[in-house]
Coordinates of C-alpha atoms in Angstrom, one line a residue:
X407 CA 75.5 183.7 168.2
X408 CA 74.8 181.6 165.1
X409 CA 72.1 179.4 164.9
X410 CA 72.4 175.8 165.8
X411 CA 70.3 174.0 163.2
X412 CA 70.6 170.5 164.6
X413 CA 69.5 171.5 168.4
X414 CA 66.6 173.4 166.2
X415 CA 65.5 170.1 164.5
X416 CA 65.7 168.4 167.7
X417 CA 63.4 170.9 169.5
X418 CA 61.1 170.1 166.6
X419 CA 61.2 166.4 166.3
X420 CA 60.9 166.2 170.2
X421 CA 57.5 168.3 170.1
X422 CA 56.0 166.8 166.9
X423 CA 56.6 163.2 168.0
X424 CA 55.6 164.1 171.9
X425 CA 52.1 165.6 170.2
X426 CA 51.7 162.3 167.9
X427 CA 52.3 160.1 170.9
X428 CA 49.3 161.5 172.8
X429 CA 47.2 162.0 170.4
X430 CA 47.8 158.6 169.1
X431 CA 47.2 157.4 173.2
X432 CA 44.1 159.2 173.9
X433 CA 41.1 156.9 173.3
X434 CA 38.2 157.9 174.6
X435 CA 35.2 155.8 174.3
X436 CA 32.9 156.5 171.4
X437 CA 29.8 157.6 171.6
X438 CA 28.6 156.6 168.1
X439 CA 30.0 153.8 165.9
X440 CA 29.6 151.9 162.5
X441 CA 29.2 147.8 164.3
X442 CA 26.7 145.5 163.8
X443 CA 27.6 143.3 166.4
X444 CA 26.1 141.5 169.5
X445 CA 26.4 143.6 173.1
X446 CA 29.3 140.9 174.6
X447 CA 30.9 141.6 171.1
X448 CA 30.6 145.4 171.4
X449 CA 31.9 145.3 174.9
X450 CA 34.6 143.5 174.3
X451 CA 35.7 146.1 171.6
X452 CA 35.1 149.1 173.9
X453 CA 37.2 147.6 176.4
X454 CA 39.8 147.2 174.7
X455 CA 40.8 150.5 173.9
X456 CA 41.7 151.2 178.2
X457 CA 43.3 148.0 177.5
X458 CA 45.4 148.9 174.6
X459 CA 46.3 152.4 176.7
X460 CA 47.6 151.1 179.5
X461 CA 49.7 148.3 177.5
X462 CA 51.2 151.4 175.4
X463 CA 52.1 153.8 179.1
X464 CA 54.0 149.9 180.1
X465 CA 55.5 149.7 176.7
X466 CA 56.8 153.6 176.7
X467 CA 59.0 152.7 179.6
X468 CA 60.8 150.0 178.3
X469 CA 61.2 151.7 175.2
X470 CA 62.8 154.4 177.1
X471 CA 64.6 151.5 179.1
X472 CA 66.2 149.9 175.8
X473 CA 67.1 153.5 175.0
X474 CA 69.2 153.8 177.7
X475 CA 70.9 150.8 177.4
X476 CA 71.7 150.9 173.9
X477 CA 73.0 154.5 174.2
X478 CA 72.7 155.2 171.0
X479 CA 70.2 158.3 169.9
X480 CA 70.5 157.3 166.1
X481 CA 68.8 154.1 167.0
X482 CA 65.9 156.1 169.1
X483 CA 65.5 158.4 166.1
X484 CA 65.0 155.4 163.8
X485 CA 62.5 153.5 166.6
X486 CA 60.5 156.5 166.7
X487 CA 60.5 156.9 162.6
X488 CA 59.2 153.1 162.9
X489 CA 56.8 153.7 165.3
X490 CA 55.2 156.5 163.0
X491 CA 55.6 154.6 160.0
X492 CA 53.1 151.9 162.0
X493 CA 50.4 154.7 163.1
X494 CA 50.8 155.4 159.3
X495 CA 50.0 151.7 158.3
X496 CA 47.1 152.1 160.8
X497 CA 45.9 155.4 159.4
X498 CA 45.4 154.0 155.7
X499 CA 44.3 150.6 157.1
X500 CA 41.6 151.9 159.2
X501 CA 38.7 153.0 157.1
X502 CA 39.1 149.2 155.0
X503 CA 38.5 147.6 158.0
X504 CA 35.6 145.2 158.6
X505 CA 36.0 142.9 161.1
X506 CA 35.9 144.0 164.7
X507 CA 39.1 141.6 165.9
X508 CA 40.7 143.5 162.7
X509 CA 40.2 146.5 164.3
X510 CA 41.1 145.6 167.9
X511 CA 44.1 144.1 166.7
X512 CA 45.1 147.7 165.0
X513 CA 44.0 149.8 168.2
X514 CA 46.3 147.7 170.3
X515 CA 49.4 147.6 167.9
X516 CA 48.6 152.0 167.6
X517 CA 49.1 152.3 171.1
X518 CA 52.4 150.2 171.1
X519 CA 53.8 152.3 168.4
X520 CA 52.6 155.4 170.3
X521 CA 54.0 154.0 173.1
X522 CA 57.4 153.4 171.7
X523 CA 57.3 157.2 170.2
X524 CA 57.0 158.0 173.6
X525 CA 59.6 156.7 175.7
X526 CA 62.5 157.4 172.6
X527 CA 61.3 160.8 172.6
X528 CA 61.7 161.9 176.4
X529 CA 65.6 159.4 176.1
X530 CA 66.6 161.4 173.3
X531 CA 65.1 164.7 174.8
X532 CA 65.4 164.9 178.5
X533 CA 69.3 166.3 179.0
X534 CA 68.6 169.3 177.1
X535 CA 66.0 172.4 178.3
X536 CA 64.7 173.1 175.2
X537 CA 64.1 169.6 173.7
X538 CA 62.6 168.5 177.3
X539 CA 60.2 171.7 177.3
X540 CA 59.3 170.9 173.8
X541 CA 58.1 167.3 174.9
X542 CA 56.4 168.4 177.6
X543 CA 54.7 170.8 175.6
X544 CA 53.6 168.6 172.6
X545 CA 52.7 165.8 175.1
X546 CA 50.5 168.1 177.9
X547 CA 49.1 170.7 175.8
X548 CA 47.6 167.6 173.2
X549 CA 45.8 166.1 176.0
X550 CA 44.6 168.8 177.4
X551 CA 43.0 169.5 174.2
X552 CA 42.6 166.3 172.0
X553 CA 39.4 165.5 173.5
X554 CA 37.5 169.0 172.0
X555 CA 38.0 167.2 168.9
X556 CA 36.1 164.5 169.9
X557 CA 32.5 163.4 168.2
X558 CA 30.3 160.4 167.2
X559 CA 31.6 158.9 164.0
X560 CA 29.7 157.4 160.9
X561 CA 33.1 154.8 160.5
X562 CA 34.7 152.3 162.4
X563 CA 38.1 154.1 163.6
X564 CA 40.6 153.5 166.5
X565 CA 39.7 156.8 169.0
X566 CA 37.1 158.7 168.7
X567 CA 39.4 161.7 168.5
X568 CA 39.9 160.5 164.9
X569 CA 43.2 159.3 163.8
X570 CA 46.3 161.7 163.2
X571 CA 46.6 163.4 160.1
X572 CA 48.8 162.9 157.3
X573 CA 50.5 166.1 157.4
X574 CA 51.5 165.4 161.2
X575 CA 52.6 161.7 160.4
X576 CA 54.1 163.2 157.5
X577 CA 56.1 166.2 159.5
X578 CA 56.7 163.6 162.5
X579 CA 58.6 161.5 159.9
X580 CA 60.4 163.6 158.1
X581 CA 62.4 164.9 161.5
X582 CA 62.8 161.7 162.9
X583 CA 64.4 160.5 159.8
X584 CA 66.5 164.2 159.9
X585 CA 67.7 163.7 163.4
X586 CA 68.6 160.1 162.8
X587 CA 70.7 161.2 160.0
X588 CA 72.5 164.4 161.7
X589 CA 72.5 162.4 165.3
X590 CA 76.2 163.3 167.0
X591 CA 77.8 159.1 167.2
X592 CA 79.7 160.9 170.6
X593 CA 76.7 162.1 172.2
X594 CA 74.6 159.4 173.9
X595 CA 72.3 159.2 176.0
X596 CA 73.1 158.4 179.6
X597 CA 73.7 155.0 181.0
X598 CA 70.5 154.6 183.3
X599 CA 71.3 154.3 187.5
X600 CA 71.5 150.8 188.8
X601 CA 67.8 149.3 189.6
X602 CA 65.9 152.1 187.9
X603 CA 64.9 150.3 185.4
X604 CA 63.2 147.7 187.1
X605 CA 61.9 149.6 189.5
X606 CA 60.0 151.6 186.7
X607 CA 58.8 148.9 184.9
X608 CA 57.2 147.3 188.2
X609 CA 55.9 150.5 189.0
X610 CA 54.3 151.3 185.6
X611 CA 53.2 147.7 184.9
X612 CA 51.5 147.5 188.6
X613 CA 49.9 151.4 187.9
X614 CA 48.7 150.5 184.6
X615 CA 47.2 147.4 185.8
X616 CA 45.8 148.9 188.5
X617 CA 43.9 151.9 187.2
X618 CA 42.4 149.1 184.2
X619 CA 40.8 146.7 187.2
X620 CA 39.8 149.4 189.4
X621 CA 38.5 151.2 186.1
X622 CA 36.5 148.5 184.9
X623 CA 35.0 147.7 188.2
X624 CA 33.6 151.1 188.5
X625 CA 32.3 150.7 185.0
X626 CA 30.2 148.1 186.0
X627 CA 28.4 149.9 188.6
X628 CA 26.2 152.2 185.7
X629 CA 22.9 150.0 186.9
X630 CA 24.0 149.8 190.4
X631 CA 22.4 151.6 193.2
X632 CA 23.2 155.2 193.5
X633 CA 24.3 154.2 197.2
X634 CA 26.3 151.2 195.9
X635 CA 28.4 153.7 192.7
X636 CA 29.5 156.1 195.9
X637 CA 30.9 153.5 198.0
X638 CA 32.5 151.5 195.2
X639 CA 33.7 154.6 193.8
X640 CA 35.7 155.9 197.1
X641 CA 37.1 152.4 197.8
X642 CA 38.4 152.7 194.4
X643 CA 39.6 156.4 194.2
X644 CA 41.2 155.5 197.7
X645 CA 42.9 151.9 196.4
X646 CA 44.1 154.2 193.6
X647 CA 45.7 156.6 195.7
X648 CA 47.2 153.9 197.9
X649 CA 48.5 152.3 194.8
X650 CA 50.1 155.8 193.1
X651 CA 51.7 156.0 197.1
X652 CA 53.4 153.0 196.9
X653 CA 54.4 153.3 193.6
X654 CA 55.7 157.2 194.5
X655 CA 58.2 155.2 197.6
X656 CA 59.3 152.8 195.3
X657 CA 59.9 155.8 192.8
X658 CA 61.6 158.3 195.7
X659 CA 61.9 161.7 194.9
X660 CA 64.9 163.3 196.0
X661 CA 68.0 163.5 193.6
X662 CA 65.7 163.5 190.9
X663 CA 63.8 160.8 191.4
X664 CA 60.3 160.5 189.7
X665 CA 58.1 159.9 193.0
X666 CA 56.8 163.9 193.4
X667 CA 56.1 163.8 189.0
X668 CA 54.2 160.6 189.7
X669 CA 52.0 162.3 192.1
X670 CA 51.9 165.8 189.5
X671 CA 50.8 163.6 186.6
X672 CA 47.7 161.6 189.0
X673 CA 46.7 165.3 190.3
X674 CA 46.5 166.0 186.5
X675 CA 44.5 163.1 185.7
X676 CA 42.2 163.8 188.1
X677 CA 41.9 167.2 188.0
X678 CA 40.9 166.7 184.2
X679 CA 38.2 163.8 184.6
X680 CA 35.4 166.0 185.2
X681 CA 36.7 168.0 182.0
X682 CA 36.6 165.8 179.5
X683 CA 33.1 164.4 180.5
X684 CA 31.8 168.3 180.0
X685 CA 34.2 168.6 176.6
X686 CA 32.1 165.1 175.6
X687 CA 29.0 166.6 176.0
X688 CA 29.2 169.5 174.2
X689 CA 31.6 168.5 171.3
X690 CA 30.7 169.7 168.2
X691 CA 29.0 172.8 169.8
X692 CA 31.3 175.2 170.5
X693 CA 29.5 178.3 170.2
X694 CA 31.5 181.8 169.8
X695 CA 34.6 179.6 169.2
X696 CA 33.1 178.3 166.2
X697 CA 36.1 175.4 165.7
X698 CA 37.6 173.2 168.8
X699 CA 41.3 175.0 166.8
X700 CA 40.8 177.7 169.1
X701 CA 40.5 175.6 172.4
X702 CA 44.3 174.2 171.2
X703 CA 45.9 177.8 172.0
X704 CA 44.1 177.7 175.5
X705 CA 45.9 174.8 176.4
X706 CA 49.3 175.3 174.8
X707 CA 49.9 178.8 175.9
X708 CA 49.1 178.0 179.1
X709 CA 51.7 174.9 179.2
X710 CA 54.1 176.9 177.6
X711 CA 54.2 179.8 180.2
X712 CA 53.7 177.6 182.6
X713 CA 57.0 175.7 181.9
X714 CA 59.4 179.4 181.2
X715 CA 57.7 180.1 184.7
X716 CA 57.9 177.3 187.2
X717 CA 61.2 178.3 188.9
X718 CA 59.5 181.8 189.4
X719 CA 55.9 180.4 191.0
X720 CA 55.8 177.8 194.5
X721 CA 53.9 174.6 193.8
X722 CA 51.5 175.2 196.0
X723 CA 50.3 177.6 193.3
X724 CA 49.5 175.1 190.6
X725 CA 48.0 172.9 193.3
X726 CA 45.7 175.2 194.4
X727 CA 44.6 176.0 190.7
X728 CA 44.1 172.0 189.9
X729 CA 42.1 171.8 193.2
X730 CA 40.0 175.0 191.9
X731 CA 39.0 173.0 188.4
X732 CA 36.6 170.6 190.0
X733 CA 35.0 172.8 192.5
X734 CA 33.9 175.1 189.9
X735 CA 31.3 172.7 188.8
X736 CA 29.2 174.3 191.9
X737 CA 29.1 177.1 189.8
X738 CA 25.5 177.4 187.7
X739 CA 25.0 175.3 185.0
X740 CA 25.6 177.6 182.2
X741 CA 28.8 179.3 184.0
X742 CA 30.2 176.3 184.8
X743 CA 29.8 174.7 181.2
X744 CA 29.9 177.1 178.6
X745 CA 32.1 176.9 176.1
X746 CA 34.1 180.3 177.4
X747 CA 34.5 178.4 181.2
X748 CA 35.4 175.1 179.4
X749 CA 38.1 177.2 177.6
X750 CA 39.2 178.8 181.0
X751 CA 39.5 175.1 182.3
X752 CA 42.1 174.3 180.0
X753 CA 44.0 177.1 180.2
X754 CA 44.1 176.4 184.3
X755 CA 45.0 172.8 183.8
X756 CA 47.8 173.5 181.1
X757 CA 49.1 176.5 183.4
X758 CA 49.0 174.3 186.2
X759 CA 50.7 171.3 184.6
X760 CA 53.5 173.2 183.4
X761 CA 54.5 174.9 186.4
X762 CA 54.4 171.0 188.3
X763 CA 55.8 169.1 185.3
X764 CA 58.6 171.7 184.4
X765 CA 59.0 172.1 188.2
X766 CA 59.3 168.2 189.3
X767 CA 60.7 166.9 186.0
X768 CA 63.1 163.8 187.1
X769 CA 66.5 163.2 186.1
X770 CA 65.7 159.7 185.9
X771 CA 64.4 159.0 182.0
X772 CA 61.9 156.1 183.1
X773 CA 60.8 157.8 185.7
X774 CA 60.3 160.9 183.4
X775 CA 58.4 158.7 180.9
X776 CA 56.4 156.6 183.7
X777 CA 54.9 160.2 184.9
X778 CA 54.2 161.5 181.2
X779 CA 52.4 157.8 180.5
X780 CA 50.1 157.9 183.8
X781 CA 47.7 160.9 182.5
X782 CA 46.8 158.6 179.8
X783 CA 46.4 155.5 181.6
X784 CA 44.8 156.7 184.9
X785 CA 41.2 155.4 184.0
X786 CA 40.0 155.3 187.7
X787 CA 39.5 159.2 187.8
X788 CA 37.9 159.1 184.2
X789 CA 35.3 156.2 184.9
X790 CA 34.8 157.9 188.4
X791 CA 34.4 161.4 186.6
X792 CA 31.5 159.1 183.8
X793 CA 29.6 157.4 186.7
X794 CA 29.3 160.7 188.6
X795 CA 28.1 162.6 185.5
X796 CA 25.6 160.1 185.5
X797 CA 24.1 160.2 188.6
X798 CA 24.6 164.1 188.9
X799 CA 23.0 164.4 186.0
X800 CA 19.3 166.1 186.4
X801 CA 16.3 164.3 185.3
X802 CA 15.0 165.9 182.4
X803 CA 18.3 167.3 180.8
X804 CA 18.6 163.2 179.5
X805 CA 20.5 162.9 176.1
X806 CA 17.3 163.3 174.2
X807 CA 16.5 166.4 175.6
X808 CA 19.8 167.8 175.3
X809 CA 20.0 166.7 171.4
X810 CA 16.9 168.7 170.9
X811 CA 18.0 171.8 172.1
X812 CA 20.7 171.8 170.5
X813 CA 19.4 171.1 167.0
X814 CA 16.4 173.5 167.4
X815 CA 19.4 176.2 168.3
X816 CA 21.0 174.8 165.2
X817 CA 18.4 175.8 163.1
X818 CA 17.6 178.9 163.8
X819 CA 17.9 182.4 162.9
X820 CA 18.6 183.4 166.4
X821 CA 21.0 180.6 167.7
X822 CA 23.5 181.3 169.9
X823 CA 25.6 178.5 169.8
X824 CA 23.9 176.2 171.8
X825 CA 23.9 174.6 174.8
X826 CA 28.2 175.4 174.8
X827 CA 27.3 178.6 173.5
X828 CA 26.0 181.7 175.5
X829 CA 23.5 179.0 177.1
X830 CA 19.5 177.7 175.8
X831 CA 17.7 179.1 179.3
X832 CA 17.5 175.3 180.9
X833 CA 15.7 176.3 184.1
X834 CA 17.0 173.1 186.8
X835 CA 18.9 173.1 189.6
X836 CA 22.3 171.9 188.7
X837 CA 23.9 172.2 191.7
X838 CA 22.3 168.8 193.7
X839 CA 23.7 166.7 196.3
X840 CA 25.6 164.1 194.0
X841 CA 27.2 167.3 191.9
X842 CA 28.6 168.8 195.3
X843 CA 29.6 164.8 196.1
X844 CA 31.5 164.6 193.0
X845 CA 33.3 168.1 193.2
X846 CA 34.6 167.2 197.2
X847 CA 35.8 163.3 195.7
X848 CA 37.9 165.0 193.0
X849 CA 39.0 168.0 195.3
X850 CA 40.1 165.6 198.0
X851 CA 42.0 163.6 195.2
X852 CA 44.0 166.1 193.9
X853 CA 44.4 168.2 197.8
X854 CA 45.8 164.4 199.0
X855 CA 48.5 164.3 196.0
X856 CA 49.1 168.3 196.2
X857 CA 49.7 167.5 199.9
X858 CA 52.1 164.7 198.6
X859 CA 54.2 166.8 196.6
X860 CA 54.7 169.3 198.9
X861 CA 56.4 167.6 201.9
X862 CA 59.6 166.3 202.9
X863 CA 61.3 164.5 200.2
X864 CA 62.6 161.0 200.4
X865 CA 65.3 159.1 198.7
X866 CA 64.2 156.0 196.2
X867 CA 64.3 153.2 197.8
X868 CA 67.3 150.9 196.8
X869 CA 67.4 147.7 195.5
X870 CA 69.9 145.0 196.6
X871 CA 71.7 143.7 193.4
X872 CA 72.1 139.6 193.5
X873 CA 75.9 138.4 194.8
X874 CA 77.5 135.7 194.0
X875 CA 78.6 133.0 196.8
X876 CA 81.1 130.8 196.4

């Protein structure tokens, strides 16, 4: 059979420009900066990175919505070449800038670019196996493990993740600009069903919206009573589920309707919250691994298998596994947060997400893009998964004690990696009430969306179209 060089540069394209969209929407909050500012100033600019995320999941599904009504996948090709080309701009821009405003501007305009990437990608990817699997790949497996990249910063820059590299921009580019060129004028992408489109930008417009209020009010609850962070953080986690159910019946998932991906892509969200507070903590400290580079093949083999596999393994499976993630934080404190058990984390969470994702992908295009957005702008589950860490968090092992340790291990002779590493003998009881508290809240989470995903399906719910009367 000979080779079919265009479907090959597709494949490509599809999983370079799914990786550069979520990398370019993860934006974690930094932990170390380069602004003299005042605190509402600060704030202000720390806020309006969950902002500028949620704004880039609403502006993936209209991108993905224009897509579909224009038809045309030359003119995706070319959006997504333009959206790179203004990540580029950003990139060379960024370490000029000086003025805070300056800055917010160019984290917000990032995110739309990364947001546009996004949705062209999945409409010019989604009716063939192999380019679908490759943006599933590039968009799962990058953040899964974007965040072990992480680290305080001596700059100003957009995400604390850093910003892409050339060479990816560069590669991203190039095969955009290749599948433009080569792009069939008789193949087009499909007309979308009637409604769908509004139906996904309500949905993803109310989600996004959503997750940044509920987000923000648990945010505030840092100085709160511990009794006060629990309750707020339940009525929140439960508004958030409520939210995701309506938005999953306004979705539908039978005939390949996006209702049972929404609910795969919260239990993914959630399941990874406590994560990426433990991949915080200890990035830059990565012990045996000796470079974060490794930490990318746990999460993209994983997500790879996961999607050849799903036909093969029931989704209760993956369920199970996301459930599992949270609950081994009972585990002792070096087992449960080592760099070899972080490592194992990912690969459960990419395994998991590729067997659900590859399993429940929608035939719907908005919907498909509305469930790869929501990992990314789910910000309840990650400000829960922050507030917890800090009241789980035991009394002497504060910041100051942790940096310590791990620049005495740094120094010497016999260091063995750190507290990430093979573990600095910290003799407390991890395990205390709010740690069990916080494994149950995210277990319950992801067991109430496993529990959606595995019964009956229902059709989306139609919308009446307008008539005319005389």
């Amino acid at each position: 059979m000979p080779l079919d060089l265009r479907a090959i540069l597709t494949t490509v394209a599809a999983l370079l420009s799914g990786i550069l969209a979520a990398l370019a929407l993860t934006n974690p909050v930094l932990r170390d900066w380069a602004i003299v500012a005042s605190p509402s100033e600060v704030d202000r600019w720390i806020s309006s990175g969950p902002t500028a995320v949620g704004l880039g999941a609403v502006i993936a599904v209209l991108a993905c919505a224009i897509s579909q009504r224009r038809g045309s996948r030359r003119a995706a090709w070319i959006a997504i070449a333009v959206g790179v080309a203004v990540i580029a701009i950003v990139r060379a821009v960024v370490p000029e800038v000086a003025s805070l405003d300056l800055l917010i501007a160019l984290i917000i305009v990032k995110s739309v670019a990364a947001g546009t990437i996004l949705g062209c990608v999945v409409a010019v990817s989604w009716d063939r196996t192999a380019t679908k699997n490759a943006t599933l790949l590039g968009v799962l497996a990058t953040f899964l493990a974007i965040r072990t990249f992480a680290g305080g910063t001596a700059r100003m820059t957009t995400s604390s993740v850093g910003e892409p590299s050339w060479w990816l921009i560069g590669a991203t580019a190039a095969a955009a600009i290749a599948c433009a060129v080569t792009a069939q004028a008789g193949f087009r992408i499909r007309k979308p069903d009637s409604g769908e489109i509004r139906i996904a930008l309500v949905v993803i417009t109310a989600l996004a919206i959503g997750h940044r209020v509920l987000g923000a009010v648990i945010d505030r609850q840092q100085y709160a009573s511990e009794a006060t962070a629990w309750i707020v953080m339940v009525l929140a986690a439960g508004a958030a589920l409520a939210l995701t159910w309506i938005a999953a019946y306004r979705l539908g998932d039978a005939s390949g309707a996006g209702g049972k991906f929404l609910w795969a892509a919260t239990a993914l969200a959630a399941a990874s919250a406590p994560l990426f507070v433990d991949i915080a903590k200890g990035s830059g400290h990565w012990g045996d691994l000796k470079s974060p580079w490794v930490l990318v093949l746990f999460a993209a083999l994983p997500v790879a298998v996961g999607l050849r596999l799903h036909k093969q393994v029931p989704n209760f499976v993956p369920i199970a596994v996301l459930v599992a993630v949270p609950l081994s934080e009972l585990m002792p404190f070096d087992s449960a947060h080592g760099v070899w058990s972080i490592a194992l984390k990912i690969a459960a969470l990419g395994l998991a997400a590729g067997l659900l994702f590859g399993s429940l992908a929608p035939g719907s295009l908005v919907d498909a893009t509305l469930g790869l957005a929501i990992p990314f702008a789910a910000m309840t589950f990650s400000s829960i998964a922050i507030l917890t860490d800090q009241l789980s968090f035991p009394p002497m092992m504060t910041s100051i004690y942790i940096q310590g340790q791990l620049d005495i291990d740094a120094v010497s002779p016999h260091g063995d990696g750190g507290l990430f590493g093979r573990g600095i003998g910290i003799t407390v009881d991890y395990v205390t009430a709010q740690t069990v508290g916080t494994a149950i809240l995210f277990a319950l989470i992801i067991g109430f969306c496993g529990a959606a995903i595995l019964r009956r399906s229902h059709p989306p719910v139609e919308v009446s179209e307008p008539t005319e009367t005389a």
